[in-house]
PDB file of C-alpha atoms and ligand atoms in Angstrom:
ATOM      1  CA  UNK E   4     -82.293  70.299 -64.900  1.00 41.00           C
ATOM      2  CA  UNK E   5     -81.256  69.374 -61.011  1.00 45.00           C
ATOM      3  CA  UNK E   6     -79.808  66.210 -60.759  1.00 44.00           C
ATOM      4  CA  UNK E   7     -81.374  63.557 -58.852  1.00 49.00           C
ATOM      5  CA  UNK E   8     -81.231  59.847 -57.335  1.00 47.00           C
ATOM      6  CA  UNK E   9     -82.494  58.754 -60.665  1.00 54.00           C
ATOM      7  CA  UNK E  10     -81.633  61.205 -63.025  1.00 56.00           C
ATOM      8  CA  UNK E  11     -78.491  62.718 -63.352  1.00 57.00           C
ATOM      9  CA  UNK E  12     -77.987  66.515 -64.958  1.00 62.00           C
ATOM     10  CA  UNK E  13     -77.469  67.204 -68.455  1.00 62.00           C
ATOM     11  CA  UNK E  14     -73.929  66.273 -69.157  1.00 58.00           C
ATOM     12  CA  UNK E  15     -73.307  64.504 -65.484  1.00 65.00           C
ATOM     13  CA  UNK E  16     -72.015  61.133 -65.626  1.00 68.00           C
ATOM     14  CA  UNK E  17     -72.991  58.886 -62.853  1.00 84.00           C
ATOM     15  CA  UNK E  18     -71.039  57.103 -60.617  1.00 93.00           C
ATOM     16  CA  UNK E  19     -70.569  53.386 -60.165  1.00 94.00           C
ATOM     17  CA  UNK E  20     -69.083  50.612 -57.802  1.00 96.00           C
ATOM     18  CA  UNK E  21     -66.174  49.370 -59.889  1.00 97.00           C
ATOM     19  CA  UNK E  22     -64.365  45.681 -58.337  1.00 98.00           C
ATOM     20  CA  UNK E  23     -60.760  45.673 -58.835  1.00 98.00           C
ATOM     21  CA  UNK E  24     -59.686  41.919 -57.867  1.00 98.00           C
ATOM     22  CA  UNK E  25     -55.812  42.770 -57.553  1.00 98.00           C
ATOM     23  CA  UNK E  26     -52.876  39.800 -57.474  1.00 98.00           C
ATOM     24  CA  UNK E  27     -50.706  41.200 -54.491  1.00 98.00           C
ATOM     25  CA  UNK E  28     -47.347  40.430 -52.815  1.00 98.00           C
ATOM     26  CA  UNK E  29     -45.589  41.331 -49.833  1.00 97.00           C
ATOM     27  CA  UNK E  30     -41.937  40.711 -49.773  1.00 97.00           C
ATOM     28  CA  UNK E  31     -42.063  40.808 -45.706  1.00 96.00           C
ATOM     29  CA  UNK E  32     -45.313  38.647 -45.725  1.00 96.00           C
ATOM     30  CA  UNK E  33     -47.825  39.033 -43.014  1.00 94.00           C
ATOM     31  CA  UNK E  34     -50.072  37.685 -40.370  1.00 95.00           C
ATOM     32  CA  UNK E  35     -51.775  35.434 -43.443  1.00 96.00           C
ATOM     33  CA  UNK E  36     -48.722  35.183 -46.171  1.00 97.00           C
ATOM     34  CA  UNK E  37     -45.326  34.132 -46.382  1.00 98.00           C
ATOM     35  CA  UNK E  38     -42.903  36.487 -47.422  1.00 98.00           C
ATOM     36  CA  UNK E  39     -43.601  36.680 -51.262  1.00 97.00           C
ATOM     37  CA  UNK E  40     -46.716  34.958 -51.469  1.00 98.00           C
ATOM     38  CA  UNK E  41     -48.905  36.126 -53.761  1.00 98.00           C
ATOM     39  CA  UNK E  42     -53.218  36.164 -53.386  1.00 98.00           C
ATOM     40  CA  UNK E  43     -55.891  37.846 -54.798  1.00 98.00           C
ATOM     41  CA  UNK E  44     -57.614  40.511 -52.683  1.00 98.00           C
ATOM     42  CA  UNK E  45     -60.282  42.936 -54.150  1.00 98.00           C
ATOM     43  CA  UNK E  46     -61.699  46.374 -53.936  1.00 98.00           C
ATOM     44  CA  UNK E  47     -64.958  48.004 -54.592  1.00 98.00           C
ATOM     45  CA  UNK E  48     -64.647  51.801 -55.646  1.00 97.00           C
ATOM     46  CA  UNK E  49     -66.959  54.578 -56.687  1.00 97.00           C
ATOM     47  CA  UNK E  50     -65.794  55.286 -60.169  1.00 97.00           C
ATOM     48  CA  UNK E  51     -67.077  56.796 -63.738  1.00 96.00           C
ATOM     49  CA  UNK E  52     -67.425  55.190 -66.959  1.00 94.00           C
ATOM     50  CA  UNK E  53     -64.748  57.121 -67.999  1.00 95.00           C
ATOM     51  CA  UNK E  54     -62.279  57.129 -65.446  1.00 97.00           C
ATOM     52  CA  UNK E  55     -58.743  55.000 -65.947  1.00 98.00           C
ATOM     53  CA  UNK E  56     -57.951  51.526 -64.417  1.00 98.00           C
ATOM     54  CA  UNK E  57     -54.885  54.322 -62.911  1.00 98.00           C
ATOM     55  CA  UNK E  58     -57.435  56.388 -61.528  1.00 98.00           C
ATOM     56  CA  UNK E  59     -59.358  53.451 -59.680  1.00 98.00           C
ATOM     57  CA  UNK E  60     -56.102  51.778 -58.739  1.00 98.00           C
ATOM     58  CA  UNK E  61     -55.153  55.739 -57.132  1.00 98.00           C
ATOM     59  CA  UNK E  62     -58.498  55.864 -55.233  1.00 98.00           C
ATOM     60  CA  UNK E  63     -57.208  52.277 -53.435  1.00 98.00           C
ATOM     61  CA  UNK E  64     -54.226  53.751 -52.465  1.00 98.00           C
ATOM     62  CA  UNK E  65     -55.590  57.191 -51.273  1.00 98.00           C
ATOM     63  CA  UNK E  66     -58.623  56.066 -49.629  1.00 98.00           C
ATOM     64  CA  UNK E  67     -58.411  52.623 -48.735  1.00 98.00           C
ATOM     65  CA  UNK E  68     -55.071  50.526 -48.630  1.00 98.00           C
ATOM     66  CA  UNK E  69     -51.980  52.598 -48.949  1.00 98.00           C
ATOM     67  CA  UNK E  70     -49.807  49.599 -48.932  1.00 97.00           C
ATOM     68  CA  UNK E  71     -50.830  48.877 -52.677  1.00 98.00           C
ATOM     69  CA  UNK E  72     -47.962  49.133 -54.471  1.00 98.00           C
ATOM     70  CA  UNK E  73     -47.660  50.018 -58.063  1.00 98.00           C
ATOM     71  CA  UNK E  74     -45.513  52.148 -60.749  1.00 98.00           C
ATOM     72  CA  UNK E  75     -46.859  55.196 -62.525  1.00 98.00           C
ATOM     73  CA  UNK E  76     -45.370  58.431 -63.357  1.00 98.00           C
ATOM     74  CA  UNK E  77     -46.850  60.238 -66.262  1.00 98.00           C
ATOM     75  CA  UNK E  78     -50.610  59.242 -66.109  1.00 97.00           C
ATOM     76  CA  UNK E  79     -50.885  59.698 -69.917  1.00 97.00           C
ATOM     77  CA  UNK E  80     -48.924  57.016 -71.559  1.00 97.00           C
ATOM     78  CA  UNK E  81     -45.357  58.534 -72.368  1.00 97.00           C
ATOM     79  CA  UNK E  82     -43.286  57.139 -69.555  1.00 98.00           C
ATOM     80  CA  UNK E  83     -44.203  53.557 -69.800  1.00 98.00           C
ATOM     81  CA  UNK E  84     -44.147  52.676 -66.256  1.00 98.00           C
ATOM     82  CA  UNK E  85     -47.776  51.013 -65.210  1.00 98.00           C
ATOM     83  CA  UNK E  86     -47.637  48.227 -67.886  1.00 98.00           C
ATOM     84  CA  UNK E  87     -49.635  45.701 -65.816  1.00 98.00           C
ATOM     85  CA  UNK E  88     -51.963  43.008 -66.936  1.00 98.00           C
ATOM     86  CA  UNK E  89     -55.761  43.757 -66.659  1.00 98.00           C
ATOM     87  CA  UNK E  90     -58.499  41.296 -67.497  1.00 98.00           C
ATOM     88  CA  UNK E  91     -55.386  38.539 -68.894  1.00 97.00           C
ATOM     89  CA  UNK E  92     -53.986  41.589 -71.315  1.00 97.00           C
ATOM     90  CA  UNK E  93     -50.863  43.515 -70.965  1.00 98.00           C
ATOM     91  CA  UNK E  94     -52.157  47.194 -71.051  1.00 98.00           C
ATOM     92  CA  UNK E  95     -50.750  50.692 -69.422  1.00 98.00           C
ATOM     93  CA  UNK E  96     -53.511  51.463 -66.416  1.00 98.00           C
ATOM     94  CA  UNK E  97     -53.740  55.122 -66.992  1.00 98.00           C
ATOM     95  CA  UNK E  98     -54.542  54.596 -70.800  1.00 98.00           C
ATOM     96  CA  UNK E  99     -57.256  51.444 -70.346  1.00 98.00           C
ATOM     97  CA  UNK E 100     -60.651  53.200 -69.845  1.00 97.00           C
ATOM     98  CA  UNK E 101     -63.253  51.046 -67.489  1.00 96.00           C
ATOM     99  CA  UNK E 102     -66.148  51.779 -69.703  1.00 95.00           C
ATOM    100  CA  UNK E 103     -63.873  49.301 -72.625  1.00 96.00           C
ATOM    101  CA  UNK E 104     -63.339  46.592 -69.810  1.00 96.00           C
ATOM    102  CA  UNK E 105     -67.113  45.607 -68.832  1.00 89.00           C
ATOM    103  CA  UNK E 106     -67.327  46.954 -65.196  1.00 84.00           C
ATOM    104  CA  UNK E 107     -69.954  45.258 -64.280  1.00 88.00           C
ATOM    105  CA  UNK E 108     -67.717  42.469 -63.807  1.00 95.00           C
ATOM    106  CA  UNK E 109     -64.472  42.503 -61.728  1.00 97.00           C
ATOM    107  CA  UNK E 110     -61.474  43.910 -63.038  1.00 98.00           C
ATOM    108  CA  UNK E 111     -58.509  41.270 -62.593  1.00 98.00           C
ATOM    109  CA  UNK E 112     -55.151  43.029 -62.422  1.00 98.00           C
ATOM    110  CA  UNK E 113     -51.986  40.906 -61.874  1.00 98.00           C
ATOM    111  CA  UNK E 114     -48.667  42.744 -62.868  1.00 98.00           C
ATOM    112  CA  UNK E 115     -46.811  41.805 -65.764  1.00 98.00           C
ATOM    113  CA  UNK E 116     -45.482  38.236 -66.218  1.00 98.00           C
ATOM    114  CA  UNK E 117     -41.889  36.713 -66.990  1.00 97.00           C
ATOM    115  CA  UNK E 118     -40.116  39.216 -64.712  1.00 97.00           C
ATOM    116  CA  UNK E 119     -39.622  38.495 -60.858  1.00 97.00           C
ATOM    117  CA  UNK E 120     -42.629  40.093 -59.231  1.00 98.00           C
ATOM    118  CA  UNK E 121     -41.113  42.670 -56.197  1.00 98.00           C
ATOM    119  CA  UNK E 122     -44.034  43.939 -54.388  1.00 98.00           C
ATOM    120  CA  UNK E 123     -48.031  43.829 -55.511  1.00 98.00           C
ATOM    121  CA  UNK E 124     -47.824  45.201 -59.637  1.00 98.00           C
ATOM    122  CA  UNK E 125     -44.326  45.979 -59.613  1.00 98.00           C
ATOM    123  CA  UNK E 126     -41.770  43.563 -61.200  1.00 98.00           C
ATOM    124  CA  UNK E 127     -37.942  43.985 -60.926  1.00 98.00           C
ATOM    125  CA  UNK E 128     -37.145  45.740 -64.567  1.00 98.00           C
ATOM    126  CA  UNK E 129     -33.449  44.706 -64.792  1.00 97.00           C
ATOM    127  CA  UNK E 130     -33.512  41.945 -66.675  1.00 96.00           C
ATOM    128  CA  UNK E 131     -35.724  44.030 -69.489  1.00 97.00           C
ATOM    129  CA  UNK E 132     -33.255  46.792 -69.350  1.00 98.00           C
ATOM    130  CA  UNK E 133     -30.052  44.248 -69.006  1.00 97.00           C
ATOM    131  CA  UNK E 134     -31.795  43.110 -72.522  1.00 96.00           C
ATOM    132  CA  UNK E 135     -32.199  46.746 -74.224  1.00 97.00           C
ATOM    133  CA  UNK E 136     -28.554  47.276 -72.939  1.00 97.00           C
ATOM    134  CA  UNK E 137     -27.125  44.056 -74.736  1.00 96.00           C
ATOM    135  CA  UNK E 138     -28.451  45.921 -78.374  1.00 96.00           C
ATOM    136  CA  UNK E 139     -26.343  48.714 -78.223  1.00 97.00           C
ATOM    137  CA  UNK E 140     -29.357  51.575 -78.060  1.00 97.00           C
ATOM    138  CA  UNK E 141     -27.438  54.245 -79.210  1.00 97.00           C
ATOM    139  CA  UNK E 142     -26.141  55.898 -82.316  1.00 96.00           C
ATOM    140  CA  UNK E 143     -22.641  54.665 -83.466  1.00 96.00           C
ATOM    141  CA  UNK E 144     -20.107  55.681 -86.383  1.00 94.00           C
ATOM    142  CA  UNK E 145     -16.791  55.709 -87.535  1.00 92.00           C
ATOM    143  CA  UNK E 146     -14.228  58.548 -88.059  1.00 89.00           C
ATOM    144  CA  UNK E 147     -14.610  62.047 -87.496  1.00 89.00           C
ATOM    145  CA  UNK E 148     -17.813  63.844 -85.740  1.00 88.00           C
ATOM    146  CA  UNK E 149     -19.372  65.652 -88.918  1.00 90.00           C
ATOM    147  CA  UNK E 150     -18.818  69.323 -88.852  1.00 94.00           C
ATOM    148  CA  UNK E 151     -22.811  69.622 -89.338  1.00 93.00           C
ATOM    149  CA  UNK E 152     -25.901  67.358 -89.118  1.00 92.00           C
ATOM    150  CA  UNK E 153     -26.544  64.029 -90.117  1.00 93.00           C
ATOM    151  CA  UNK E 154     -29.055  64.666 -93.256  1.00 94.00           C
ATOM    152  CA  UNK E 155     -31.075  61.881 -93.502  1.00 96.00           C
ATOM    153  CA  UNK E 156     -34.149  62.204 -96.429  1.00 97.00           C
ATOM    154  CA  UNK E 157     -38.476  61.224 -95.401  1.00 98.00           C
ATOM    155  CA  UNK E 158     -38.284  57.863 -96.716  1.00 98.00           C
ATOM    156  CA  UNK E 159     -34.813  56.690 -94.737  1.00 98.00           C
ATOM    157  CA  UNK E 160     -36.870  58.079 -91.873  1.00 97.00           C
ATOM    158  CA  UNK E 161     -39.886  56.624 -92.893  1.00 98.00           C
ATOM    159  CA  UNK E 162     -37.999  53.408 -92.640  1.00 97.00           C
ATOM    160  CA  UNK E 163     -37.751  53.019 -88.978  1.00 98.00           C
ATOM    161  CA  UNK E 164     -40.192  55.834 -88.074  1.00 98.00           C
ATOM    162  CA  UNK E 165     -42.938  52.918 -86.234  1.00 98.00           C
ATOM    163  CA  UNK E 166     -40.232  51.590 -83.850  1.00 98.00           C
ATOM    164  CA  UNK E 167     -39.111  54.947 -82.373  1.00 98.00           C
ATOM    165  CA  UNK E 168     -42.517  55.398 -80.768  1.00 98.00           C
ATOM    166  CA  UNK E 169     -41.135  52.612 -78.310  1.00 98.00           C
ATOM    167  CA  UNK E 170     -41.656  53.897 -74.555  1.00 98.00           C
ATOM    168  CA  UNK E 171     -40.057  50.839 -73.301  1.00 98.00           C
ATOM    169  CA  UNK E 172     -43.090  49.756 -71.147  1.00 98.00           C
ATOM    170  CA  UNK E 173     -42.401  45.806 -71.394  1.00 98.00           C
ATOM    171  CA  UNK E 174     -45.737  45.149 -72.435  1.00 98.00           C
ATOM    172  CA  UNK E 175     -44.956  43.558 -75.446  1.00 98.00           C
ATOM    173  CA  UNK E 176     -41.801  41.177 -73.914  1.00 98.00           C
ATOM    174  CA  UNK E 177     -44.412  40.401 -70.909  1.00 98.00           C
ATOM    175  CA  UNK E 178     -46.663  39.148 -73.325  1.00 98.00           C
ATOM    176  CA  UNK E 179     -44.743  36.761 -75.490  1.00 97.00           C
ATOM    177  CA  UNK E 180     -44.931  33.317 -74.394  1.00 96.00           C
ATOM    178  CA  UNK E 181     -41.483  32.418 -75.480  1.00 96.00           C
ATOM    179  CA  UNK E 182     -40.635  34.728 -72.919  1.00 97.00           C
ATOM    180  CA  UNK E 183     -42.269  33.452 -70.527  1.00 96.00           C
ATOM    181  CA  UNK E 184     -40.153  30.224 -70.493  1.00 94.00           C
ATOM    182  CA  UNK E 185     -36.728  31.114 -71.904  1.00 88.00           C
ATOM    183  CA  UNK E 186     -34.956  32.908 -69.626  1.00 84.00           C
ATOM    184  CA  UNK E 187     -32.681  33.615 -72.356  1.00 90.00           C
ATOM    185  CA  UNK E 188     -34.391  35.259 -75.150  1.00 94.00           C
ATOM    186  CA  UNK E 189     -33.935  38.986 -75.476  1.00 95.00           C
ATOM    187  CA  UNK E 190     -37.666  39.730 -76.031  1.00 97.00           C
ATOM    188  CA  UNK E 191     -39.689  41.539 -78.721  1.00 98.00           C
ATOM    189  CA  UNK E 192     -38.859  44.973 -76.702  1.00 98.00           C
ATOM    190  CA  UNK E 193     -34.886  44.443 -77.221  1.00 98.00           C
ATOM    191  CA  UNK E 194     -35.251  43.630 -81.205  1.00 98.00           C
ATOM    192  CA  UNK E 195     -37.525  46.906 -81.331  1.00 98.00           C
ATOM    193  CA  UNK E 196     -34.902  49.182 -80.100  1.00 98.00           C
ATOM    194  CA  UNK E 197     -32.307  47.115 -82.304  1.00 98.00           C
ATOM    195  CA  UNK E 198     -34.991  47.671 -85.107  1.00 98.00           C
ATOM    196  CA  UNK E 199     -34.652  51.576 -84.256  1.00 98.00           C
ATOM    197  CA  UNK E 200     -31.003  51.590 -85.227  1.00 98.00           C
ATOM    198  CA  UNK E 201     -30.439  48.801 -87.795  1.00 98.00           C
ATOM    199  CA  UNK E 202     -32.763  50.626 -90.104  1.00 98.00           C
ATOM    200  CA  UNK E 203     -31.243  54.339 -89.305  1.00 98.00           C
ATOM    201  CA  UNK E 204     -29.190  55.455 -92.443  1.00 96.00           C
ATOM    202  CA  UNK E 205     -26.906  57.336 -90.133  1.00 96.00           C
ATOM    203  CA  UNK E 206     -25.860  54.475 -88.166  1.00 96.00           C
ATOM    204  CA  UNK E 207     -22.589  52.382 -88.852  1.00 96.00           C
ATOM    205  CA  UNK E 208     -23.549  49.640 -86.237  1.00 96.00           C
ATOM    206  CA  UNK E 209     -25.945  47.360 -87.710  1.00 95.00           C
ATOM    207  CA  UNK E 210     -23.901  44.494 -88.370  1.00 96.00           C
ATOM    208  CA  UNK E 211     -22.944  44.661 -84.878  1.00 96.00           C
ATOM    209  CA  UNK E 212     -26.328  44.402 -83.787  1.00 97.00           C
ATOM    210  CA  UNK E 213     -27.021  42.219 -86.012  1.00 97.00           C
ATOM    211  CA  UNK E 214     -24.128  39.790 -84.728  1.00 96.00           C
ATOM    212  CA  UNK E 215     -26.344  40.176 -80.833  1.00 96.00           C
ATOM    213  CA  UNK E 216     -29.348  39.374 -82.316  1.00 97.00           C
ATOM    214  CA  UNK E 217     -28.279  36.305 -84.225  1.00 97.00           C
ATOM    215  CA  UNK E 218     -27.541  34.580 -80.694  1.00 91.00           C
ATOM    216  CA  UNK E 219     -29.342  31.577 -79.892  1.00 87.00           C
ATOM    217  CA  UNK E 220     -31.166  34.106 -77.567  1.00 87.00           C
ATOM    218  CA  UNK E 221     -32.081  36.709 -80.358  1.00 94.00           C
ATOM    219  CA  UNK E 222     -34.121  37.159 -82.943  1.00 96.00           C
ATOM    220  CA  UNK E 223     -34.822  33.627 -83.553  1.00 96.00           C
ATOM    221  CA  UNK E 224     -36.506  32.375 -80.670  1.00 95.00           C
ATOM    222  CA  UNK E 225     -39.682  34.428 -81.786  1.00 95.00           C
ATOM    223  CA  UNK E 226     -42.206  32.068 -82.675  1.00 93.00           C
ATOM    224  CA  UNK E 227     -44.761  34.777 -84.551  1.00 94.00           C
ATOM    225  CA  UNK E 228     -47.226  34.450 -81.763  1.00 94.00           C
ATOM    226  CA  UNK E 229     -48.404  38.469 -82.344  1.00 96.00           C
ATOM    227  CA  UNK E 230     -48.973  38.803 -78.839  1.00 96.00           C
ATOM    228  CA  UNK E 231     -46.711  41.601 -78.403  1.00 97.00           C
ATOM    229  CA  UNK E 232     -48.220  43.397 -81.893  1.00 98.00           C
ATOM    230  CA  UNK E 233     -51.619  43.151 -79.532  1.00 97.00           C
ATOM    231  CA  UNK E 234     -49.551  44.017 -76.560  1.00 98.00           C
ATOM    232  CA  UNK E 235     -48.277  47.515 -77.670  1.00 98.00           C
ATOM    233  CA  UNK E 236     -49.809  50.307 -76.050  1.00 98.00           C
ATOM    234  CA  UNK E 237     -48.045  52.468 -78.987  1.00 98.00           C
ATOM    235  CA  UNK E 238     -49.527  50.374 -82.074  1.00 98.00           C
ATOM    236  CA  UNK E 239     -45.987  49.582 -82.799  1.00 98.00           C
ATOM    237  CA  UNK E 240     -45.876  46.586 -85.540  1.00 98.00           C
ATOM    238  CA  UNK E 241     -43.592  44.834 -83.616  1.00 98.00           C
ATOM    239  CA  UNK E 242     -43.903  40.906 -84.987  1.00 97.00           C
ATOM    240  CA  UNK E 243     -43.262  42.759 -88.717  1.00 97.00           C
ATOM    241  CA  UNK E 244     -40.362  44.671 -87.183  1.00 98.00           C
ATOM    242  CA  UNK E 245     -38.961  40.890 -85.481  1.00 97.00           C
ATOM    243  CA  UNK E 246     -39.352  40.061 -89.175  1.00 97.00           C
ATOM    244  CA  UNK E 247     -37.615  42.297 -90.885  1.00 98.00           C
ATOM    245  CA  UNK E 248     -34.585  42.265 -88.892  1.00 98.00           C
ATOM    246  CA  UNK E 249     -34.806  38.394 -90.136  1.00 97.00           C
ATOM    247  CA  UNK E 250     -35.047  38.443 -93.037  1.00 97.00           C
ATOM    248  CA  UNK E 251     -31.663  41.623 -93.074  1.00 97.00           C
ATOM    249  CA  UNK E 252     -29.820  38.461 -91.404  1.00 97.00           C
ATOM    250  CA  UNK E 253     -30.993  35.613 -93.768  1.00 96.00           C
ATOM    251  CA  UNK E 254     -30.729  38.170 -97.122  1.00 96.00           C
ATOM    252  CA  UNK E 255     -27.823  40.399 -95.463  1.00 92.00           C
ATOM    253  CA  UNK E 256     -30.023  43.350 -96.929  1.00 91.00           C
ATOM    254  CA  UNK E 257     -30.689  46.013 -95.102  1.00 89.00           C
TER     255      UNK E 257
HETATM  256  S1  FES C 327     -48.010  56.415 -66.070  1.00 77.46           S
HETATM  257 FE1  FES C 327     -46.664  56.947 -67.713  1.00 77.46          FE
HETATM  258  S2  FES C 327     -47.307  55.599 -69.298  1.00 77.46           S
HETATM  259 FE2  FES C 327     -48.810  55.310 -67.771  1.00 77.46          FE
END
């Protein structure tokens, strides 16, 4: 069959005008904004069902405004880096289909919230990463480096298996709304990556993380909203990982 104006080929998927109604920032202003200011400015591009929020977001930059600025590295949701907020939910844009966001309507993308905003989607990451730092991400014992490895049986590993999947995105801390107004509290991300090593049978540390995470800016400023759970492009469980690493400091069980 020969595709047509009004019917495609077998297997063709037709295009479609997508809006993307994007929150944007200029740190050097312009003409119209003050350095900083942000305001909403939107697109209309030629897109499939199946093409990416990344993908439409790309065809802006390419083709229309290359002054859109934005993170993305991988384009298939290992690196973490274009967390953003689309249609009020923290999502990665090169994992968030259009066809599962109703493109009829506009698409609203802001970037994530609770970290200062440096340009358009990107946010300034340090005080995320100054978090993850504070939890001591690494493996850490005492005495002598074993002469072979570390064995470790399924179920220890089973044990923190879910919070290793973390790719350090910040959609979950983004999307907690203690977050949003403590500038204090660590942030689901931080007690993930604490999660990661408190439960590791190998590691000697977990008091010591512990001790962080008891802080008036740790573990219990979550208030069990779920929104990060939601949040996680990775299906992490993080509000049941917040909670067990409670419950090891109010039973001292680990
Ligand atoms: S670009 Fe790497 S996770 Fe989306």
């Amino acid at each position: 069959m020969t595709a047509t104006a009004e019917s495609p080929a077998v297997g063709e998927v037709q295009a479609m005008l997508v809006t993307l109604r994007i929150l944007r920032s200029k740190p050097e202003g312009s003409d119209d904004h003050a350095p900083g200011e942000q305001y909403w400015q939107e697109f209309q591009v030629e897109a499939h069902a199946t093409d990416r929020v990344l993908d439409a977001l790309h065809k802006i930059k390419w083709e229309q405004d290359g002054s859109l600025a934005f993170r993305r590295s991988c384009a298939h949701g290992v690196c973490g880096s274009d967390a953003m907020r689309i249609n009020a939910r923290n999502r990665l844009a090169c994992k968030t289909l259009l066809k599962d966001l109703n493109p009829a309507k506009p698409i609203i993308v802001e970037p994530i919230k609770g970290l200062p905003v440096e340009k358009d989607l990107i946010v300034d990451m340090e005080p995320f990463f100054a978090s993850y730092r504070e939890i001591m991400p690494f493996l850490m014992t005492t005495g002598n480096a074993p002469t072979r490895e570390r064995l470790q049986s399924p179920e220890e590993r089973a044990r923190f298996d879910d919070t290793t999947k973390c790719i350090m995105c910040a959609a979950c801390t983004t999307s907690c709304p203690v977050f949003w107004t403590d500038g204090q509290y660590f942030g689901p991300q931080a007690i993930v990556g604490a999660h990661r090593f408190i439960f590791d049978s190998r590691d000697e540390g977990q008091w010591d993380r512990l001790e962080v995470l008891n802080d008036k800016a740790g573990v219990w400023k979550c208030r069990t909203a779920f929104n990060c759970t939601e949040a996680c492009p990775r299906g992490i469980e993080v509000t049941k990982a917040i909670s067990e690493v409670k419950k090891a400091l109010t039973t001292g069980a680990i």
